[in-house]
PDB file of C-alpha atoms and ligand atoms in Angstrom:
ATOM      1  CA  UNK A 188     -19.908  -4.718  -0.689  1.00 54.00           C
ATOM      2  CA  UNK A 189     -20.597  -8.518  -0.667  1.00 57.00           C
ATOM      3  CA  UNK A 190     -24.288  -9.514  -0.358  1.00 60.00           C
ATOM      4  CA  UNK A 191     -25.562  -9.721   3.239  1.00 63.00           C
ATOM      5  CA  UNK A 192     -26.186 -13.192   4.616  1.00 64.00           C
ATOM      6  CA  UNK A 193     -27.957 -11.991   7.794  1.00 77.00           C
ATOM      7  CA  UNK A 194     -29.579  -8.840   9.142  1.00 85.00           C
ATOM      8  CA  UNK A 195     -26.378  -8.059  11.056  1.00 92.00           C
ATOM      9  CA  UNK A 196     -24.090  -5.322   9.711  1.00 93.00           C
ATOM     10  CA  UNK A 197     -20.788  -7.164  10.169  1.00 96.00           C
ATOM     11  CA  UNK A 198     -17.300  -5.662   9.847  1.00 97.00           C
ATOM     12  CA  UNK A 199     -15.249  -6.768   6.861  1.00 97.00           C
ATOM     13  CA  UNK A 200     -12.010  -8.721   7.374  1.00 97.00           C
ATOM     14  CA  UNK A 201     -10.075  -5.585   6.480  1.00 98.00           C
ATOM     15  CA  UNK A 202     -11.974  -3.408   8.996  1.00 98.00           C
ATOM     16  CA  UNK A 203     -11.285  -5.978  11.742  1.00 98.00           C
ATOM     17  CA  UNK A 204      -7.583  -6.011  10.869  1.00 98.00           C
ATOM     18  CA  UNK A 205      -7.437  -2.199  10.983  1.00 98.00           C
ATOM     19  CA  UNK A 206      -9.165  -2.128  14.391  1.00 98.00           C
ATOM     20  CA  UNK A 207      -6.702  -4.702  15.752  1.00 98.00           C
ATOM     21  CA  UNK A 208      -3.695  -2.750  14.516  1.00 98.00           C
ATOM     22  CA  UNK A 209      -5.033   0.635  15.677  1.00 98.00           C
ATOM     23  CA  UNK A 210      -5.323  -0.826  19.188  1.00 97.00           C
ATOM     24  CA  UNK A 211      -1.786  -2.217  18.952  1.00 96.00           C
ATOM     25  CA  UNK A 212      -3.053  -5.820  19.303  1.00 96.00           C
ATOM     26  CA  UNK A 213      -4.104  -5.187  22.893  1.00 96.00           C
ATOM     27  CA  UNK A 214      -7.579  -5.227  24.511  1.00 97.00           C
ATOM     28  CA  UNK A 215      -8.810  -1.592  24.646  1.00 97.00           C
ATOM     29  CA  UNK A 216     -10.463  -1.919  28.085  1.00 96.00           C
ATOM     30  CA  UNK A 217      -8.110   0.160  30.313  1.00 93.00           C
ATOM     31  CA  UNK A 218      -8.631  -2.318  33.173  1.00 91.00           C
ATOM     32  CA  UNK A 219      -7.641  -5.271  30.988  1.00 93.00           C
ATOM     33  CA  UNK A 220      -5.059  -4.425  28.275  1.00 92.00           C
ATOM     34  CA  UNK A 221      -4.157  -8.086  27.583  1.00 93.00           C
ATOM     35  CA  UNK A 222      -2.340  -9.028  24.367  1.00 95.00           C
ATOM     36  CA  UNK A 223      -4.811 -10.632  21.969  1.00 97.00           C
ATOM     37  CA  UNK A 224      -2.669 -12.741  19.642  1.00 96.00           C
ATOM     38  CA  UNK A 225       0.161 -15.213  19.785  1.00 96.00           C
ATOM     39  CA  UNK A 226       1.943 -17.969  17.885  1.00 96.00           C
ATOM     40  CA  UNK A 227       0.056 -21.275  17.576  1.00 96.00           C
ATOM     41  CA  UNK A 228       1.775 -24.637  18.178  1.00 96.00           C
ATOM     42  CA  UNK A 229       1.066 -25.336  14.500  1.00 96.00           C
ATOM     43  CA  UNK A 230       3.854 -23.352  12.780  1.00 95.00           C
ATOM     44  CA  UNK A 231       1.405 -22.361  10.010  1.00 97.00           C
ATOM     45  CA  UNK A 232      -1.136 -20.808  12.408  1.00 97.00           C
ATOM     46  CA  UNK A 233      -1.652 -17.999  14.909  1.00 96.00           C
ATOM     47  CA  UNK A 234      -3.965 -17.829  17.935  1.00 97.00           C
ATOM     48  CA  UNK A 235      -6.235 -14.911  18.740  1.00 97.00           C
ATOM     49  CA  UNK A 236      -8.482 -13.987  21.632  1.00 97.00           C
ATOM     50  CA  UNK A 237      -9.248 -10.583  20.072  1.00 98.00           C
ATOM     51  CA  UNK A 238     -12.662  -9.407  18.900  1.00 98.00           C
ATOM     52  CA  UNK A 239     -13.641  -6.448  16.713  1.00 98.00           C
ATOM     53  CA  UNK A 240     -16.685  -5.458  18.797  1.00 98.00           C
ATOM     54  CA  UNK A 241     -19.443  -3.117  17.673  1.00 98.00           C
ATOM     55  CA  UNK A 242     -19.797   0.095  19.677  1.00 98.00           C
ATOM     56  CA  UNK A 243     -23.368   0.532  18.339  1.00 97.00           C
ATOM     57  CA  UNK A 244     -24.854  -2.945  17.750  1.00 97.00           C
ATOM     58  CA  UNK A 245     -24.705  -4.688  14.353  1.00 96.00           C
ATOM     59  CA  UNK A 246     -28.459  -5.389  14.389  1.00 95.00           C
ATOM     60  CA  UNK A 247     -31.644  -3.829  15.701  1.00 94.00           C
ATOM     61  CA  UNK A 248     -32.334  -4.830  19.328  1.00 94.00           C
ATOM     62  CA  UNK A 249     -28.612  -5.299  20.077  1.00 96.00           C
ATOM     63  CA  UNK A 250     -26.618  -3.361  22.699  1.00 97.00           C
ATOM     64  CA  UNK A 251     -26.332   0.411  21.991  1.00 97.00           C
ATOM     65  CA  UNK A 252     -28.101  -0.011  18.607  1.00 97.00           C
ATOM     66  CA  UNK A 253     -28.529   3.332  16.837  1.00 96.00           C
ATOM     67  CA  UNK A 254     -31.370   3.265  14.296  1.00 96.00           C
ATOM     68  CA  UNK A 255     -30.282   6.647  12.884  1.00 97.00           C
ATOM     69  CA  UNK A 256     -26.862   5.278  11.956  1.00 96.00           C
ATOM     70  CA  UNK A 257     -26.373   4.391   8.272  1.00 96.00           C
ATOM     71  CA  UNK A 258     -25.338   0.851   7.343  1.00 96.00           C
ATOM     72  CA  UNK A 259     -22.000   2.199   6.091  1.00 97.00           C
ATOM     73  CA  UNK A 260     -21.304   3.956   9.395  1.00 97.00           C
ATOM     74  CA  UNK A 261     -22.300   0.807  11.315  1.00 97.00           C
ATOM     75  CA  UNK A 262     -19.674  -1.326   9.525  1.00 97.00           C
ATOM     76  CA  UNK A 263     -16.977   1.361   9.563  1.00 98.00           C
ATOM     77  CA  UNK A 264     -13.781   1.399  11.643  1.00 98.00           C
ATOM     78  CA  UNK A 265     -15.357   4.313  13.566  1.00 98.00           C
ATOM     79  CA  UNK A 266     -18.027   2.017  15.032  1.00 98.00           C
ATOM     80  CA  UNK A 267     -15.621  -0.695  16.195  1.00 98.00           C
ATOM     81  CA  UNK A 268     -13.476  -1.265  19.274  1.00 98.00           C
ATOM     82  CA  UNK A 269     -10.789  -3.945  19.649  1.00 98.00           C
ATOM     83  CA  UNK A 270     -11.305  -6.038  22.801  1.00 98.00           C
ATOM     84  CA  UNK A 271     -10.427  -9.474  24.192  1.00 97.00           C
ATOM     85  CA  UNK A 272     -13.184 -12.113  24.163  1.00 97.00           C
ATOM     86  CA  UNK A 273     -14.199 -11.618  27.799  1.00 96.00           C
ATOM     87  CA  UNK A 274     -14.330  -7.807  27.570  1.00 97.00           C
ATOM     88  CA  UNK A 275     -16.373  -8.038  24.339  1.00 97.00           C
ATOM     89  CA  UNK A 276     -18.923 -10.181  26.236  1.00 97.00           C
ATOM     90  CA  UNK A 277     -18.781  -7.871  29.256  1.00 96.00           C
ATOM     91  CA  UNK A 278     -19.750  -4.723  27.305  1.00 97.00           C
ATOM     92  CA  UNK A 279     -22.769  -6.461  25.767  1.00 96.00           C
ATOM     93  CA  UNK A 280     -24.015  -8.193  28.934  1.00 95.00           C
ATOM     94  CA  UNK A 281     -25.036  -4.930  30.622  1.00 91.00           C
ATOM     95  CA  UNK A 282     -24.934  -2.304  27.886  1.00 93.00           C
ATOM     96  CA  UNK A 283     -26.152   0.485  30.218  1.00 94.00           C
ATOM     97  CA  UNK A 284     -22.904   0.163  32.185  1.00 95.00           C
ATOM     98  CA  UNK A 285     -20.873   0.558  28.988  1.00 96.00           C
ATOM     99  CA  UNK A 286     -22.401   3.467  27.041  1.00 96.00           C
ATOM    100  CA  UNK A 287     -21.125   4.656  23.644  1.00 97.00           C
ATOM    101  CA  UNK A 288     -19.182   7.580  25.186  1.00 96.00           C
ATOM    102  CA  UNK A 289     -17.296   5.268  27.575  1.00 96.00           C
ATOM    103  CA  UNK A 290     -16.325   2.819  24.804  1.00 97.00           C
ATOM    104  CA  UNK A 291     -15.190   5.699  22.598  1.00 97.00           C
ATOM    105  CA  UNK A 292     -13.049   6.998  25.473  1.00 96.00           C
ATOM    106  CA  UNK A 293     -11.484   3.504  25.901  1.00 96.00           C
ATOM    107  CA  UNK A 294     -10.809   3.329  22.174  1.00 97.00           C
ATOM    108  CA  UNK A 295      -9.260   6.808  22.016  1.00 96.00           C
ATOM    109  CA  UNK A 296      -7.022   6.047  24.973  1.00 95.00           C
ATOM    110  CA  UNK A 297      -5.913   2.631  23.578  1.00 96.00           C
ATOM    111  CA  UNK A 298      -5.132   4.223  20.203  1.00 97.00           C
ATOM    112  CA  UNK A 299      -3.226   7.026  21.891  1.00 94.00           C
ATOM    113  CA  UNK A 300      -1.143   4.415  23.765  1.00 93.00           C
ATOM    114  CA  UNK A 301      -0.474   2.417  20.578  1.00 94.00           C
ATOM    115  CA  UNK A 302       0.725   5.584  18.831  1.00 94.00           C
ATOM    116  CA  UNK A 303       3.157   6.263  21.661  1.00 90.00           C
ATOM    117  CA  UNK A 304       4.348   2.639  21.729  1.00 89.00           C
ATOM    118  CA  UNK A 305       5.159   2.058  18.081  1.00 91.00           C
ATOM    119  CA  UNK A 306       8.880   1.569  17.620  1.00 90.00           C
ATOM    120  CA  UNK A 307       9.373   1.055  21.367  1.00 83.00           C
ATOM    121  CA  UNK A 308      10.555  -2.157  22.998  1.00 78.00           C
ATOM    122  CA  UNK A 309       7.843  -4.418  24.395  1.00 80.00           C
ATOM    123  CA  UNK A 310       8.772  -5.397  27.926  1.00 74.00           C
ATOM    124  CA  UNK A 311       7.088  -7.364  30.705  1.00 70.00           C
ATOM    125  CA  UNK A 312       6.494  -5.770  34.100  1.00 69.00           C
ATOM    126  CA  UNK A 313       9.544  -7.464  35.642  1.00 72.00           C
ATOM    127  CA  UNK A 314      11.747  -6.493  32.706  1.00 75.00           C
ATOM    128  CA  UNK A 315      10.449  -2.943  33.068  1.00 74.00           C
ATOM    129  CA  UNK A 316      11.300  -2.949  36.775  1.00 73.00           C
ATOM    130  CA  UNK A 317      14.773  -4.176  36.042  1.00 74.00           C
ATOM    131  CA  UNK A 318      15.283  -1.393  33.474  1.00 74.00           C
ATOM    132  CA  UNK A 319      13.971   1.229  35.918  1.00 75.00           C
ATOM    133  CA  UNK A 320      16.420  -0.042  38.528  1.00 74.00           C
ATOM    134  CA  UNK A 321      19.270   0.126  36.078  1.00 74.00           C
ATOM    135  CA  UNK A 322      18.380   3.715  35.037  1.00 72.00           C
ATOM    136  CA  UNK A 323      18.010   4.730  38.672  1.00 72.00           C
ATOM    137  CA  UNK A 324      21.323   3.133  39.514  1.00 71.00           C
ATOM    138  CA  UNK A 325      23.018   5.050  36.718  1.00 70.00           C
ATOM    139  CA  UNK A 326      21.448   8.243  38.100  1.00 67.00           C
ATOM    140  CA  UNK A 327      22.743   7.433  41.593  1.00 68.00           C
ATOM    141  CA  UNK A 328      26.210   6.817  40.227  1.00 65.00           C
ATOM    142  CA  UNK A 329      26.179  10.081  38.295  1.00 62.00           C
ATOM    143  CA  UNK A 330      25.556  11.878  41.581  1.00 58.00           C
ATOM    144  CA  UNK A 331      28.249   9.973  43.430  1.00 58.00           C
ATOM    145  CA  UNK A 332      31.684   9.257  42.022  1.00 56.00           C
ATOM    146  CA  UNK A 333      30.608   8.548  38.430  1.00 48.00           C
ATOM    147  CA  UNK A 334      32.465   5.224  38.338  1.00 52.00           C
ATOM    148  CA  UNK A 335      30.890   2.307  36.515  1.00 50.00           C
ATOM    149  CA  UNK A 336      29.581  -0.441  38.722  1.00 56.00           C
ATOM    150  CA  UNK A 337      28.076  -3.856  38.058  1.00 61.00           C
ATOM    151  CA  UNK A 338      24.269  -3.968  37.698  1.00 64.00           C
ATOM    152  CA  UNK A 339      23.832  -6.665  40.376  1.00 70.00           C
ATOM    153  CA  UNK A 340      25.427  -4.453  43.018  1.00 69.00           C
ATOM    154  CA  UNK A 341      23.205  -1.559  41.913  1.00 71.00           C
ATOM    155  CA  UNK A 342      20.048  -3.671  42.107  1.00 74.00           C
ATOM    156  CA  UNK A 343      20.813  -4.791  45.623  1.00 75.00           C
ATOM    157  CA  UNK A 344      21.596  -1.186  46.631  1.00 74.00           C
ATOM    158  CA  UNK A 345      18.187  -0.084  45.300  1.00 77.00           C
ATOM    159  CA  UNK A 346      16.416  -2.994  47.012  1.00 80.00           C
ATOM    160  CA  UNK A 347      18.063  -1.937  50.274  1.00 80.00           C
ATOM    161  CA  UNK A 348      16.926   1.636  49.664  1.00 77.00           C
ATOM    162  CA  UNK A 349      13.328   0.451  49.078  1.00 83.00           C
ATOM    163  CA  UNK A 350      13.456  -1.687  52.212  1.00 81.00           C
ATOM    164  CA  UNK A 351      14.583   1.258  54.333  1.00 78.00           C
ATOM    165  CA  UNK A 352      11.693   3.344  52.927  1.00 79.00           C
ATOM    166  CA  UNK A 353       9.260   0.494  53.653  1.00 80.00           C
ATOM    167  CA  UNK A 354      10.556   0.348  57.234  1.00 80.00           C
ATOM    168  CA  UNK A 355       9.371   3.938  57.852  1.00 77.00           C
ATOM    169  CA  UNK A 356       5.817   2.567  58.128  1.00 78.00           C
ATOM    170  CA  UNK A 357       5.711  -1.251  58.317  1.00 77.00           C
ATOM    171  CA  UNK A 358       2.096  -1.273  57.056  1.00 80.00           C
ATOM    172  CA  UNK A 359       3.233  -0.196  53.579  1.00 81.00           C
ATOM    173  CA  UNK A 360       5.530  -1.541  50.899  1.00 84.00           C
ATOM    174  CA  UNK A 361       7.487   1.104  48.991  1.00 82.00           C
ATOM    175  CA  UNK A 362       8.906   0.354  45.547  1.00 84.00           C
ATOM    176  CA  UNK A 363      10.513   2.385  42.817  1.00 81.00           C
ATOM    177  CA  UNK A 364       8.130   2.716  39.826  1.00 80.00           C
ATOM    178  CA  UNK A 365      10.048   4.977  37.503  1.00 78.00           C
ATOM    179  CA  UNK A 366      13.011   7.279  37.267  1.00 74.00           C
ATOM    180  CA  UNK A 367      12.856  10.167  34.816  1.00 73.00           C
ATOM    181  CA  UNK A 368      14.824  13.395  34.513  1.00 73.00           C
ATOM    182  CA  UNK A 369      16.350  12.954  37.948  1.00 70.00           C
ATOM    183  CA  UNK A 370      12.971  12.372  39.655  1.00 74.00           C
ATOM    184  CA  UNK A 371      12.155   9.091  41.358  1.00 75.00           C
ATOM    185  CA  UNK A 372       8.498   8.036  41.502  1.00 79.00           C
ATOM    186  CA  UNK A 373       7.597   5.566  44.232  1.00 79.00           C
ATOM    187  CA  UNK A 374       4.587   3.311  44.585  1.00 82.00           C
ATOM    188  CA  UNK A 375       3.253   2.870  48.130  1.00 82.00           C
ATOM    189  CA  UNK A 376       1.061  -0.221  48.556  1.00 84.00           C
ATOM    190  CA  UNK A 377      -0.526  -1.397  51.838  1.00 82.00           C
ATOM    191  CA  UNK A 378       0.759  -4.820  52.929  1.00 83.00           C
ATOM    192  CA  UNK A 379      -1.930  -7.524  52.847  1.00 82.00           C
ATOM    193  CA  UNK A 380      -3.922  -7.523  56.084  1.00 80.00           C
ATOM    194  CA  UNK A 381      -2.128  -4.465  57.499  1.00 78.00           C
ATOM    195  CA  UNK A 382      -4.734  -1.837  56.713  1.00 77.00           C
ATOM    196  CA  UNK A 383      -8.517  -2.232  56.710  1.00 78.00           C
ATOM    197  CA  UNK A 384      -9.422   0.975  54.894  1.00 78.00           C
ATOM    198  CA  UNK A 385      -7.899   4.184  53.553  1.00 78.00           C
ATOM    199  CA  UNK A 386     -10.091   7.285  53.380  1.00 81.00           C
ATOM    200  CA  UNK A 387      -9.050   9.952  50.910  1.00 79.00           C
ATOM    201  CA  UNK A 388     -10.515  13.335  51.853  1.00 83.00           C
ATOM    202  CA  UNK A 389     -10.358  15.461  48.724  1.00 84.00           C
ATOM    203  CA  UNK A 390     -10.259  19.198  48.305  1.00 82.00           C
ATOM    204  CA  UNK A 391     -13.422  20.334  46.530  1.00 83.00           C
ATOM    205  CA  UNK A 392     -11.928  22.210  43.576  1.00 85.00           C
ATOM    206  CA  UNK A 393     -12.927  21.816  39.891  1.00 86.00           C
ATOM    207  CA  UNK A 394      -9.485  20.449  38.976  1.00 85.00           C
ATOM    208  CA  UNK A 395      -9.486  17.760  41.703  1.00 85.00           C
ATOM    209  CA  UNK A 396     -13.156  16.863  41.062  1.00 84.00           C
ATOM    210  CA  UNK A 397     -12.501  16.469  37.339  1.00 85.00           C
ATOM    211  CA  UNK A 398      -9.443  14.240  37.867  1.00 84.00           C
ATOM    212  CA  UNK A 399     -11.389  12.016  40.273  1.00 82.00           C
ATOM    213  CA  UNK A 400     -14.316  11.823  37.837  1.00 83.00           C
ATOM    214  CA  UNK A 401     -11.984  10.597  35.050  1.00 81.00           C
ATOM    215  CA  UNK A 402     -10.547   8.042  37.467  1.00 82.00           C
ATOM    216  CA  UNK A 403     -13.978   6.799  38.559  1.00 79.00           C
ATOM    217  CA  UNK A 404     -15.745   6.817  35.194  1.00 81.00           C
ATOM    218  CA  UNK A 405     -12.975   5.868  32.778  1.00 79.00           C
ATOM    219  CA  UNK A 406     -10.390   4.220  34.994  1.00 75.00           C
ATOM    220  CA  UNK A 407      -7.845   6.863  33.933  1.00 74.00           C
ATOM    221  CA  UNK A 408      -4.890   6.970  36.315  1.00 77.00           C
ATOM    222  CA  UNK A 409      -4.460  10.320  37.983  1.00 79.00           C
ATOM    223  CA  UNK A 410      -1.954  12.397  39.937  1.00 81.00           C
ATOM    224  CA  UNK A 411      -3.051  14.703  42.747  1.00 82.00           C
ATOM    225  CA  UNK A 412      -0.838  17.353  44.358  1.00 81.00           C
ATOM    226  CA  UNK A 413      -0.226  16.580  48.072  1.00 79.00           C
ATOM    227  CA  UNK A 414      -2.108  19.697  49.235  1.00 83.00           C
ATOM    228  CA  UNK A 415      -5.306  18.473  47.542  1.00 84.00           C
ATOM    229  CA  UNK A 416      -6.007  15.520  49.847  1.00 83.00           C
ATOM    230  CA  UNK A 417      -5.736  14.171  53.382  1.00 83.00           C
ATOM    231  CA  UNK A 418      -5.255  10.446  53.883  1.00 79.00           C
ATOM    232  CA  UNK A 419      -6.831   8.703  56.882  1.00 80.00           C
ATOM    233  CA  UNK A 420      -5.535   5.169  57.465  1.00 76.00           C
ATOM    234  CA  UNK A 421      -7.677   2.752  59.454  1.00 78.00           C
ATOM    235  CA  UNK A 422      -5.510   0.028  60.998  1.00 72.00           C
ATOM    236  CA  UNK A 423      -6.660  -3.572  61.016  1.00 71.00           C
ATOM    237  CA  UNK A 424      -7.992  -4.580  64.467  1.00 64.00           C
ATOM    238  CA  UNK A 425      -6.614  -7.966  65.384  1.00 50.00           C
TER     239      UNK A 425
HETATM  240 ZN1   ZN B 505     -10.080  -7.401  27.836  1.00 64.81          ZN
END
């Protein structure tokens, strides 16, 4: 270990690089997930907005500092989380809001995602939507006459299908999110200004309560069976 120049237990260059790669080069905050590096205009350089942040602070008095932790544990990969600059500031500004268990859950989830993503294509949201439409279109064709058709015609057919679903209740916009194994998953989003509030009355069962807790505490997306909730929509009074 090189000699310490301050009382902070800093991560080595190698530890930082490992943290970045384990997170897949993406901020580990589930509400953020921005990419943290890019090409620089100087062809010899790269740009980064990523930070290897300490879960338990690098020095006594810092956020989530653990005096029982050894120096080796404090500078290990296990005590780091890869974040963007703003999220790294956020977790240290009000440490009580971002306890060790929450940051470890973020890290585990980001690493789980990076493991699933390796070797997969990286696509933007609009590219993803276009691919979903294409897959859905192929599925529709398979159920019809099986003849090949041009993708533009398919896209407009799907858009028309979404529009007719949106017309069922003009307060909501319906769009196709994914198409897998013959099942279409739709996203239903209230149109701006159309709805003032949506109440979700949930069934009080351990399974529902646990899913909602994960959603509220860790921002984990969740799926609830239709019999587990009642939705009350409050229209906007104009
Ligand atoms: Zn972030």
